[in-house]
mmCIF file of C-alpha atoms in Angstrom:
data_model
loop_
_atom_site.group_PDB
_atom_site.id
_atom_site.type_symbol
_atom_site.label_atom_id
_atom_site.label_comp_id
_atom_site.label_asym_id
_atom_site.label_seq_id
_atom_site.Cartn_x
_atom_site.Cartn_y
_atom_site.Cartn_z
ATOM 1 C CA UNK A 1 -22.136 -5.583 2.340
ATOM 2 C CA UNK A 2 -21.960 -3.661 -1.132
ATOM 3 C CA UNK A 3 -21.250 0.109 -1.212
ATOM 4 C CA UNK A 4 -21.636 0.861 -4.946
ATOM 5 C CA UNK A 5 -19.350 -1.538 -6.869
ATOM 6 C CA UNK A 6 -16.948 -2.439 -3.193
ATOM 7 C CA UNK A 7 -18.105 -5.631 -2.258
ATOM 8 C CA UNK A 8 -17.064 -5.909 1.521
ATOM 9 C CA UNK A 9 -16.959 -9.678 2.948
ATOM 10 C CA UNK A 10 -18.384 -8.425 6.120
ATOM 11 C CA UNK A 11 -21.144 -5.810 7.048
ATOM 12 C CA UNK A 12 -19.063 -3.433 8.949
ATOM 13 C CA UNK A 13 -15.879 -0.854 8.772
ATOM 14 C CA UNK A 14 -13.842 1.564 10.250
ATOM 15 C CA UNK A 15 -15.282 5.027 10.571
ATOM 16 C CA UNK A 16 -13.811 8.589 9.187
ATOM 17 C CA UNK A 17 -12.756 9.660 12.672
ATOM 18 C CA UNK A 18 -11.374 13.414 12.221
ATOM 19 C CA UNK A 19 -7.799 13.550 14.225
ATOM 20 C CA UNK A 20 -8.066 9.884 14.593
ATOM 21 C CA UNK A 21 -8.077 7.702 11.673
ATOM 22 C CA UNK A 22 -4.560 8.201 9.658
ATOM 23 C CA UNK A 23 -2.926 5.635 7.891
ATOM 24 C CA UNK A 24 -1.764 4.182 11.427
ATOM 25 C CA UNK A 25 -4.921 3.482 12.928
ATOM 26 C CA UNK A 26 -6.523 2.380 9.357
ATOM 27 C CA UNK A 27 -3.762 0.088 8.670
ATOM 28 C CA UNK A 28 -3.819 -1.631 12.782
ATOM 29 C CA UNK A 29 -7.718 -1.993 12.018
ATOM 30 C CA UNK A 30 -7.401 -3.937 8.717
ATOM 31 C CA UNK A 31 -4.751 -5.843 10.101
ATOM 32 C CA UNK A 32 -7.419 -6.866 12.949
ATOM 33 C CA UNK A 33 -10.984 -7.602 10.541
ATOM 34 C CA UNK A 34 -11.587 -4.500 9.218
ATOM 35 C CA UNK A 35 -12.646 -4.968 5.626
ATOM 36 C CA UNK A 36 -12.669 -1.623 4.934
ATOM 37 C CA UNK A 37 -11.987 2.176 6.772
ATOM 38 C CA UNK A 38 -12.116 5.846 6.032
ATOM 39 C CA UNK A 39 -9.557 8.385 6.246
ATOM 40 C CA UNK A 40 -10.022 10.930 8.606
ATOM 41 C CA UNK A 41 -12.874 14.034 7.857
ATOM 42 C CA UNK A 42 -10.889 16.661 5.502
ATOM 43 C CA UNK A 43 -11.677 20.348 4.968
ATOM 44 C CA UNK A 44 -11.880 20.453 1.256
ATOM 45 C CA UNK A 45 -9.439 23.510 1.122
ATOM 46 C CA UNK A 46 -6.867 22.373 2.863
ATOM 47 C CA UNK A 47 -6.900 19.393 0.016
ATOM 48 C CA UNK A 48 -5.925 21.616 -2.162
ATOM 49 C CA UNK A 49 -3.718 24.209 -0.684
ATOM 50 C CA UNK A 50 -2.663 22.805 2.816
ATOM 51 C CA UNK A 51 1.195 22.043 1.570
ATOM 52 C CA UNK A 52 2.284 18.932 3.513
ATOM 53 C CA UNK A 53 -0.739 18.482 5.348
ATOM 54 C CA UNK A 54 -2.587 16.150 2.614
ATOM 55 C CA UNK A 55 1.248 14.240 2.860
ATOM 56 C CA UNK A 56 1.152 13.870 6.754
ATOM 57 C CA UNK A 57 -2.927 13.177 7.344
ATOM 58 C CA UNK A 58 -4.090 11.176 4.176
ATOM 59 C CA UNK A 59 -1.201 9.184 3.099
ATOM 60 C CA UNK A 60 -2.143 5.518 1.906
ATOM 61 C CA UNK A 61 -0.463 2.567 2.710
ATOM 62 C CA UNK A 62 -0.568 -0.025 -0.594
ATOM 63 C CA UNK A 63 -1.603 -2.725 2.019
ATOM 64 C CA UNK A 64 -5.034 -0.775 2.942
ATOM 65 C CA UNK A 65 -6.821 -0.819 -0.497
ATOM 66 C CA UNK A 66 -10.035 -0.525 -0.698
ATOM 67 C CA UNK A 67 -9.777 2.608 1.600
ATOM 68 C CA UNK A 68 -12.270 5.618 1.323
ATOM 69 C CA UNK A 69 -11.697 9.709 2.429
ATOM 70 C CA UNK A 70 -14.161 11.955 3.697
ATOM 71 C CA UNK A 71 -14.601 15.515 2.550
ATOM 72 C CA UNK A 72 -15.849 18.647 4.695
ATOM 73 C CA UNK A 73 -16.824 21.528 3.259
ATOM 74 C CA UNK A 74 -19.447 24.187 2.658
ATOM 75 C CA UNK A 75 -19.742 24.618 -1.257
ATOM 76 C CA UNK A 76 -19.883 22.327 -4.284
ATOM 77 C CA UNK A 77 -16.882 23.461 -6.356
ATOM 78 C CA UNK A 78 -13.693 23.315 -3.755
ATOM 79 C CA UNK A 79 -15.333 19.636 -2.650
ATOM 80 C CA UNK A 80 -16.134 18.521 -6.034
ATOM 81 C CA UNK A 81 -12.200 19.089 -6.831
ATOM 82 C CA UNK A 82 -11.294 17.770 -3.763
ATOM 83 C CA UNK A 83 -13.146 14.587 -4.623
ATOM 84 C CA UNK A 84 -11.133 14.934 -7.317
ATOM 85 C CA UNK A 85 -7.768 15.526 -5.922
ATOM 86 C CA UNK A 86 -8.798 12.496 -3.966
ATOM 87 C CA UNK A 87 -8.901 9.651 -6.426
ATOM 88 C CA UNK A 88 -5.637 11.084 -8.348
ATOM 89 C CA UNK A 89 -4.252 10.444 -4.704
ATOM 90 C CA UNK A 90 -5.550 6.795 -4.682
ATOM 91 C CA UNK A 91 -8.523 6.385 -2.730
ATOM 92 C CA UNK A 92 -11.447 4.140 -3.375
ATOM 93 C CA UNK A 93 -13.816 5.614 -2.284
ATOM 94 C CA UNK A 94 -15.506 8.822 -1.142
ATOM 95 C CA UNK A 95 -17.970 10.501 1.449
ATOM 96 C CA UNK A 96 -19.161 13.701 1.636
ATOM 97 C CA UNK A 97 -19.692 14.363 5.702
ATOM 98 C CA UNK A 98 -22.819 16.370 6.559
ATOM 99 C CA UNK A 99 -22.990 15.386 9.735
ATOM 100 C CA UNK A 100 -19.966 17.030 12.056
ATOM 101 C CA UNK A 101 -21.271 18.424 15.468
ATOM 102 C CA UNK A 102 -18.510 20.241 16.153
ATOM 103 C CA UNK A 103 -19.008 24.060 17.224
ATOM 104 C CA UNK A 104 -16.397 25.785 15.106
ATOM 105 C CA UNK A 105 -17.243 23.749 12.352
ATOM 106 C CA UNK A 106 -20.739 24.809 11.771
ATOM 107 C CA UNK A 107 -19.879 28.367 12.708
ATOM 108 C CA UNK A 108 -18.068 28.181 9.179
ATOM 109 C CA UNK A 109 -21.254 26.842 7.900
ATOM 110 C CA UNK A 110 -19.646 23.109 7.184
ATOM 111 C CA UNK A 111 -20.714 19.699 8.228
ATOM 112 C CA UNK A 112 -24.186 19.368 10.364
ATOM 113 C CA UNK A 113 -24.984 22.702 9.220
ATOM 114 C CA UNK A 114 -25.798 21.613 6.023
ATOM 115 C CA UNK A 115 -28.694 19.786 6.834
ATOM 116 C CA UNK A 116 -30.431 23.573 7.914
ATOM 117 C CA UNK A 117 -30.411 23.987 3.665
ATOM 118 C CA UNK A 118 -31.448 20.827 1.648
ATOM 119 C CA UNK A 119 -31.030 22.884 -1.799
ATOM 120 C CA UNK A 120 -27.151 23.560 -0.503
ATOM 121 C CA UNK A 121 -26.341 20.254 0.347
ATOM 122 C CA UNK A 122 -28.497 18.268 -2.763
ATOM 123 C CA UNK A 123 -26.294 20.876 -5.027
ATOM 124 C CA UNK A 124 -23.289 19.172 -3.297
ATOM 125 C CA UNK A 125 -24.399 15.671 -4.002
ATOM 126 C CA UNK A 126 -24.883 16.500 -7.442
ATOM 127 C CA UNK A 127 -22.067 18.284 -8.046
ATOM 128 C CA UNK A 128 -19.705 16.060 -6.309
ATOM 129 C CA UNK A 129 -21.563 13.015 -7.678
ATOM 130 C CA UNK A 130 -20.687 14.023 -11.093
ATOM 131 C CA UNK A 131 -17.521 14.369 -10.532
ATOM 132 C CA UNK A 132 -16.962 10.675 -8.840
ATOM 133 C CA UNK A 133 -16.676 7.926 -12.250
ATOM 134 C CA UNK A 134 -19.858 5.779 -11.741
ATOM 135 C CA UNK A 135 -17.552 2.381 -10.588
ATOM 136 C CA UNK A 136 -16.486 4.991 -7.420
ATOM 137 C CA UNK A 137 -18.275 4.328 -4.495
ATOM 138 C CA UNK A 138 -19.903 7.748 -3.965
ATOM 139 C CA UNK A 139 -21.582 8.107 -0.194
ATOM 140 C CA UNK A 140 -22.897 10.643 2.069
ATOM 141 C CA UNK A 141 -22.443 10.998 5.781
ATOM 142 C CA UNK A 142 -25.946 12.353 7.661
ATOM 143 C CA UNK A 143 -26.959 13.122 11.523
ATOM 144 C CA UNK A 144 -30.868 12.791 12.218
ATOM 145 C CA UNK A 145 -31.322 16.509 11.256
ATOM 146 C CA UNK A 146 -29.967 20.124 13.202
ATOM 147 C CA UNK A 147 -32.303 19.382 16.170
ATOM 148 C CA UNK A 148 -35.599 17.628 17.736
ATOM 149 C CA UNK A 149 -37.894 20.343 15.608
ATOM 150 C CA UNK A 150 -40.344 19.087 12.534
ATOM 151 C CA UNK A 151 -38.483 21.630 10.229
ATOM 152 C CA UNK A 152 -35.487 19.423 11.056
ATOM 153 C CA UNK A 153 -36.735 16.491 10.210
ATOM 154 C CA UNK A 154 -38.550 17.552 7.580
ATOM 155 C CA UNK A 155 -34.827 18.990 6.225
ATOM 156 C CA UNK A 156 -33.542 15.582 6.903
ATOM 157 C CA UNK A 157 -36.017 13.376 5.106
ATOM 158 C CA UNK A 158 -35.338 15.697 2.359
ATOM 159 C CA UNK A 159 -31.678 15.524 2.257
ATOM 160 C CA UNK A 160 -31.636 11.713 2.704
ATOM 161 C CA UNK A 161 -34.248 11.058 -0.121
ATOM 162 C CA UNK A 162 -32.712 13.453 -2.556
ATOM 163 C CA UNK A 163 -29.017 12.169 -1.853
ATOM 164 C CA UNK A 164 -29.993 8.904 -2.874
ATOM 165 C CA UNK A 165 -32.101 10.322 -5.969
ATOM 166 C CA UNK A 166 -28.542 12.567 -6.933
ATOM 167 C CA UNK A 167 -26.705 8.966 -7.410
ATOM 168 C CA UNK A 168 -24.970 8.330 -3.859
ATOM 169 C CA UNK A 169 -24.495 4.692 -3.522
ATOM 170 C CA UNK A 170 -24.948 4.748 -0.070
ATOM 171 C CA UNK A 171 -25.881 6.986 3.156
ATOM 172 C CA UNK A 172 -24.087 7.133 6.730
ATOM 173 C CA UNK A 173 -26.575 7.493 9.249
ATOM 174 C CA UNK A 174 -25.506 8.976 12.545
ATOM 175 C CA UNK A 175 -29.478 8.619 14.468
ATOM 176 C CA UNK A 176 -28.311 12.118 16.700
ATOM 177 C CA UNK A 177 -29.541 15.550 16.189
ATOM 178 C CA UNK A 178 -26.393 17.752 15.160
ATOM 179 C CA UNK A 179 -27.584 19.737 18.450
ATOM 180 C CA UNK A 180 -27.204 16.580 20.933
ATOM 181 C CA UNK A 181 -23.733 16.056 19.535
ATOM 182 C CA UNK A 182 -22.588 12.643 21.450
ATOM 183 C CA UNK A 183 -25.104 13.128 24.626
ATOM 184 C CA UNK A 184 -27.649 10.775 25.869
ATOM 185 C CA UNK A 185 -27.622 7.325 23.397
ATOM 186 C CA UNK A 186 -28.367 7.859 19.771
ATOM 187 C CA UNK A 187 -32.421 6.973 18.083
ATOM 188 C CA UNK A 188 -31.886 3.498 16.579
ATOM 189 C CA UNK A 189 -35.413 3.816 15.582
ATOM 190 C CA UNK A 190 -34.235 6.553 13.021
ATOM 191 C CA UNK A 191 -32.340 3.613 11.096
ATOM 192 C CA UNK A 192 -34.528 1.594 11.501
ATOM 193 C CA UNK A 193 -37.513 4.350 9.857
ATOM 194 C CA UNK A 194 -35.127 4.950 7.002
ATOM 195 C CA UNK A 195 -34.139 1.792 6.013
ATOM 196 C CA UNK A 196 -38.038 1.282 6.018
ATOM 197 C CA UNK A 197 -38.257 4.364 4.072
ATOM 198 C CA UNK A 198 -35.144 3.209 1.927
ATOM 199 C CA UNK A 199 -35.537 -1.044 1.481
ATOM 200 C CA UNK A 200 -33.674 -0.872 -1.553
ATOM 201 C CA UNK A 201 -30.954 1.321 -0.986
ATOM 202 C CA UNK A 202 -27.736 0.803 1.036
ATOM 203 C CA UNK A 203 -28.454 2.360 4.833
ATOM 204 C CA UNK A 204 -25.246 1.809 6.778
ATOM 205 C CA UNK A 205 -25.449 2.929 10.682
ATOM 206 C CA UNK A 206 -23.482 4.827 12.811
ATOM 207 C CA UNK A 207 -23.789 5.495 16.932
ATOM 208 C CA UNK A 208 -23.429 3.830 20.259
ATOM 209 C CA UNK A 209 -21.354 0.989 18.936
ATOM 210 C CA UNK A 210 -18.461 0.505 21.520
ATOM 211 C CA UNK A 211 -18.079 -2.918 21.816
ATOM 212 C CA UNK A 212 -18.965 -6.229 19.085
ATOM 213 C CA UNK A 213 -21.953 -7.116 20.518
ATOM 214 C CA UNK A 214 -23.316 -3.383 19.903
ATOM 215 C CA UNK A 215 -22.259 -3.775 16.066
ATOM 216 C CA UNK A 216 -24.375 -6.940 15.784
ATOM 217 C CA UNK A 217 -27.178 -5.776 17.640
ATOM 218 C CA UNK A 218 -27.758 -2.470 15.636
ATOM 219 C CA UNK A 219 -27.896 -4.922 12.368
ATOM 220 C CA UNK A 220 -30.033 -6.968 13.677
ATOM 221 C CA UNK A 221 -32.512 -4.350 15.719
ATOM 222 C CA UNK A 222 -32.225 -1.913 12.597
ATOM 223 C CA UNK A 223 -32.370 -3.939 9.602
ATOM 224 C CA UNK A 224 -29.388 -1.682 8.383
ATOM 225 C CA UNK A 225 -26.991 -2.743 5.773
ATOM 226 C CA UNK A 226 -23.837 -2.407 7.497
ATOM 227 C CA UNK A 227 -22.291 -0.491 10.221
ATOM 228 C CA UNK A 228 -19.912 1.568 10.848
ATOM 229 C CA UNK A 229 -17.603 1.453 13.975
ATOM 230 C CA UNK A 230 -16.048 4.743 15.015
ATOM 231 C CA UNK A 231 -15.683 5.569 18.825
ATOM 232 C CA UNK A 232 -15.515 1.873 19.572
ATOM 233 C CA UNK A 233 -12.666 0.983 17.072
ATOM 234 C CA UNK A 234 -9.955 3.786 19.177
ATOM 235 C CA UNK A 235 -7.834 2.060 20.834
ATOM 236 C CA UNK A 236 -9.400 -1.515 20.005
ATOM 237 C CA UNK A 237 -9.011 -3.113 16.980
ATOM 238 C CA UNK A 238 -10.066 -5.961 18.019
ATOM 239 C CA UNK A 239 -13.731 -5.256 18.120
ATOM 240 C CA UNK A 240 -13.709 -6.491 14.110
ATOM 241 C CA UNK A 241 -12.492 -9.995 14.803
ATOM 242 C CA UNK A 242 -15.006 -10.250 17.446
ATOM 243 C CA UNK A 243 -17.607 -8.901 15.320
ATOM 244 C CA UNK A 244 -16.705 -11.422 12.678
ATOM 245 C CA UNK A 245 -16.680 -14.083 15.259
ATOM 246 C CA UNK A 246 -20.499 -12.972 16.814
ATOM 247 C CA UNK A 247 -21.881 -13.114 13.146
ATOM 248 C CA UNK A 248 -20.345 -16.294 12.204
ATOM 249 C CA UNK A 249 -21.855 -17.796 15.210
ATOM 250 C CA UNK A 250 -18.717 -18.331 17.225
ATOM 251 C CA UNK A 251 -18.221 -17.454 21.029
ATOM 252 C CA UNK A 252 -17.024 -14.003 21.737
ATOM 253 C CA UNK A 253 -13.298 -14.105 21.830
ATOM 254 C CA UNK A 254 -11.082 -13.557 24.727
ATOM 255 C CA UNK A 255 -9.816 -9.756 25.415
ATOM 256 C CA UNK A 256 -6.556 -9.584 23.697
ATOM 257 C CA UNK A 257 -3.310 -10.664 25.643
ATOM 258 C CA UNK A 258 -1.115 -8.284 27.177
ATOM 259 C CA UNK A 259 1.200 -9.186 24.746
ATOM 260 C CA UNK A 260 -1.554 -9.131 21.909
ATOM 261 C CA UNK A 261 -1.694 -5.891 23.238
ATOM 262 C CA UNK A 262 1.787 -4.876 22.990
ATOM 263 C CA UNK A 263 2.132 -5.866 18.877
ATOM 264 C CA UNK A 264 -0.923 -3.595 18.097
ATOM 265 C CA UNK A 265 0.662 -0.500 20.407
ATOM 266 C CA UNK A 266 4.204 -0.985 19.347
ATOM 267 C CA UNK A 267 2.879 -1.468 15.167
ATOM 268 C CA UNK A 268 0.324 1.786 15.639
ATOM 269 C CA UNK A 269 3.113 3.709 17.100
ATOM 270 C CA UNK A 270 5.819 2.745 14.923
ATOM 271 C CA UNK A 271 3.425 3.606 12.040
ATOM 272 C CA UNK A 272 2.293 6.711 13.798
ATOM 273 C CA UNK A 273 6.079 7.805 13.859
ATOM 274 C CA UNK A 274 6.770 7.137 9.854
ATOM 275 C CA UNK A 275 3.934 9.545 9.529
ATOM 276 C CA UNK A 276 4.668 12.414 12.414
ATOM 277 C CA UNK A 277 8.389 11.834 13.235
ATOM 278 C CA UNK A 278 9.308 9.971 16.366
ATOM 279 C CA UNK A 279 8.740 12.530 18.895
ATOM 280 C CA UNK A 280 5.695 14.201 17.869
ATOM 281 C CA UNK A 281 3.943 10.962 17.210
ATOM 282 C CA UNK A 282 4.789 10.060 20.633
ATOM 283 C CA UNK A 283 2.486 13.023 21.502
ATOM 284 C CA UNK A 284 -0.033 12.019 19.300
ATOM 285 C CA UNK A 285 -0.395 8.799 20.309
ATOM 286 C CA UNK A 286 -1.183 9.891 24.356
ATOM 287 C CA UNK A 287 -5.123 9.823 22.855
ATOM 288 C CA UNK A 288 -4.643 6.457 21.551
ATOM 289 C CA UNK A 289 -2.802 4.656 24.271
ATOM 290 C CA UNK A 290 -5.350 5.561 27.512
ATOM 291 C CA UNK A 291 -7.481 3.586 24.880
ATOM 292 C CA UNK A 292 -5.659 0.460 24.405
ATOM 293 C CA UNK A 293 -4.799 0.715 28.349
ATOM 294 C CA UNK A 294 -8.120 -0.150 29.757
ATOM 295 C CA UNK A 295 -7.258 -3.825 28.143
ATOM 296 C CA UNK A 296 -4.751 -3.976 29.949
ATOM 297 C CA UNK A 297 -4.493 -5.566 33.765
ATOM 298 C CA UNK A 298 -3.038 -2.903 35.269
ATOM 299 C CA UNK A 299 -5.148 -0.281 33.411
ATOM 300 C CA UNK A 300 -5.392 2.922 35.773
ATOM 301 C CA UNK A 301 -1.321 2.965 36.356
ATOM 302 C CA UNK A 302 -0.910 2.423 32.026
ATOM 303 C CA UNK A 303 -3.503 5.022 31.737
ATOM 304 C CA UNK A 304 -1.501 8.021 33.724
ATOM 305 C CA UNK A 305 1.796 6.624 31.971
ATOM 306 C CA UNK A 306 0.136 7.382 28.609
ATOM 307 C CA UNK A 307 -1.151 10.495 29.902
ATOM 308 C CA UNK A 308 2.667 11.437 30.393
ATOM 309 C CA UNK A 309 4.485 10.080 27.280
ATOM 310 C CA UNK A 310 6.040 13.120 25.508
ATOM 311 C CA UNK A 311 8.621 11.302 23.792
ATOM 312 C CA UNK A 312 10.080 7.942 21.861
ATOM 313 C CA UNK A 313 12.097 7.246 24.689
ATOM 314 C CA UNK A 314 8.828 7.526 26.893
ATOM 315 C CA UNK A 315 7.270 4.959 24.756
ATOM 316 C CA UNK A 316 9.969 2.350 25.018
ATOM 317 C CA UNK A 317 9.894 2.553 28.298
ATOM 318 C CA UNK A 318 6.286 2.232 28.605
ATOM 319 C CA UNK A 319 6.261 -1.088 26.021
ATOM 320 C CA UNK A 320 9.022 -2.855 28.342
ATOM 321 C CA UNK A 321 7.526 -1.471 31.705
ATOM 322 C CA UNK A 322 4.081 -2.896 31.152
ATOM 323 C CA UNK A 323 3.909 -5.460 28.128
ATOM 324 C CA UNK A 324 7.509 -7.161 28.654
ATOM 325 C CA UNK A 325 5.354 -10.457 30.783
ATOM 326 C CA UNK A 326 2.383 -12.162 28.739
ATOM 327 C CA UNK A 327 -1.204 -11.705 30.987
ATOM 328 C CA UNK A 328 -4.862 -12.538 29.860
ATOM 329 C CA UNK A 329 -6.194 -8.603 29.294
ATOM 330 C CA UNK A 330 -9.786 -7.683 30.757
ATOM 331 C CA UNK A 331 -12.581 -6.586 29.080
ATOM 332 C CA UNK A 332 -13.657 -2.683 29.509
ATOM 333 C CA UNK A 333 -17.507 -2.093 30.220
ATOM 334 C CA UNK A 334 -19.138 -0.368 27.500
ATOM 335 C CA UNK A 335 -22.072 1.645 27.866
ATOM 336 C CA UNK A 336 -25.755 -0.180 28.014
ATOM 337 C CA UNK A 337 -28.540 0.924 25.940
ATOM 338 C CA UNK A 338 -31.836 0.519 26.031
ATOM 339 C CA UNK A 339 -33.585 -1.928 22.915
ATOM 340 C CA UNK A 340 -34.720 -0.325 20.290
ATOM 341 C CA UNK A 341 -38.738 0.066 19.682
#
């Protein structure tokens, strides 16, 4: 999978997950098959001014390279020095996200919203695009359009042609209206139609992909480039080896080992607390752990022990409590969708 000049040696990655994917998740994930991830969706402004909160949420490991950072915004010139402040930092590669659902976010007139104004968010692309040096891999992050209208779409088809026209190497393509945020399962056909529309051009998909088999399914149903992996990869990052494994031709692997289990909790939190401090991370890490815990045998009781952990301490206790004796771990049931037409 190419994006721009980034060669990728499989057609998948991590997903900017906002809140989610810091330099401890990233780092688990690669560690596990991902080729490749994206910080964590940043509002271009606080880039530039937040104080310690570019230090704490998009720190870089020098074990994650090639790693990419998302920018949110809602005007060209704070996000095309953002992009900016971005590569002096050391990333890779970067993507402009015009796709966030989330309520307060498009009541500031950011993310989804952008795709109600194709002249607003094609000055963006240019703006930013000139700002990125050609051998940057320059992308841009898109839902299906603001809702189910023709305007919409219309807005969309817009957006997505001009973005590639503006330079962007490659487009993100969450198949949900803005609107629908995560409900119901997301329009593979969308991908599909736009790769169609787009043979030439890098299309990488986004939606529905919780579990390895989903991730080789969209490629093939889709004719996408690549995917990327974003609600799936929390709290499993082993859904990239078995993704590697299904596209190689090999069996799906066994669920990972309780004590498989353990060495990916114990490294995210430990990495979690270099970046939070020990105690706060332990917080942090609640919304990981009920993840990892439906691997685990004894799921329900890990689960409400996560729920719980306030504190280091807490977390030892957890790690010798439930991952001190070796077990085979169980699969969780991921969501079934329908084939696409």
């Amino acid at each position: 999978m190419r994006l721009g000049t980034l060669v990728l040696d499989a057609p998948f990655f991590q997903a900017s997950l906002s809140g989610y994917s810091d330099l401890s998740m990233r780092i688990v994930a690669r560690r596990r098959g991902a080729p490749f991830a994206f910080a964590g969706a940043a509002l271009d402004r606080l880039i530039l001014f937040g104080g310690r909160w570019p230090k704490r949420h998009l720190g870089i490991h020098p074990d994650e390279h090639p790693v990419g950072a998302q920018i949110m915004g809602g005007e060209a010139a704070p996000m095309e020095d953002a992009a900016k402040a971005l590569l002096s930092a050391g990333f890779d590669a970067i993507d402009l996200n015009f796709a966030c659902p989330v309520p307060k976010v498009l009541g500031r007139k950011r993310g989804g919203w952008i795709l109600s104004d194709p002249a607003l968010a094609l000055g963006i692309v240019a703006r930013v695009r000139e700002a990125v040096p050609p051998g940057i891999p320059f992308s841009v992050k898109l839902r299906r359009g603001l809702d189910d209208s023709a305007e919409s779409r219309e807005r969309f088809l817009e957006i997505l042609d001009g973005a590639y026209a503006r330079g962007a190497d490659a487009v993100i393509l969450h198949p949900r209206t803005v609107r629908q945020r995560y409900a119901g399962f997301s329009d593979w056909g969308v991908l599909a139609e736009a790769k169609g529309r787009h043979p030439g051009r890098t299309l990488v998909g986004s939606g529905d992909l919780f579990s390895a088999e989903d991730a080789v399914r969209m490629l093939k149903e889709t004719g996408v480039d690549g995917v990327t992996i974003a609600r799936g990869a929390i709290g499993n990052p082993w859904i990239f080896r078995e993704a590697r494994a299904l596209l190689e031709g090999r069996l799906l692997p066994e669920p990972p080992t309780v004590h498989e289990q353990r060495d990916a909790v114990a490294e995210h939190a430990s990495l979690a607390a270099g970046i939070h401090g020990p105690n706060r991370a332990a917080r942090f890490f609640r919304k990981f752990g009920i993840r990892y815990a439906r691997f685990h045998p004894a799921h329900d009781e890990l689960r409400a022990a996560f729920l719980a952990l306030n504190s280091e301490k807490g977390l030892k206790e957890i790690l010798d409590r439930f991952y001190a004796s070796d077990a085979p771990g169980v699969r969780p049931k991921s969501p079934v969708r329908p084939a696409t037409p």
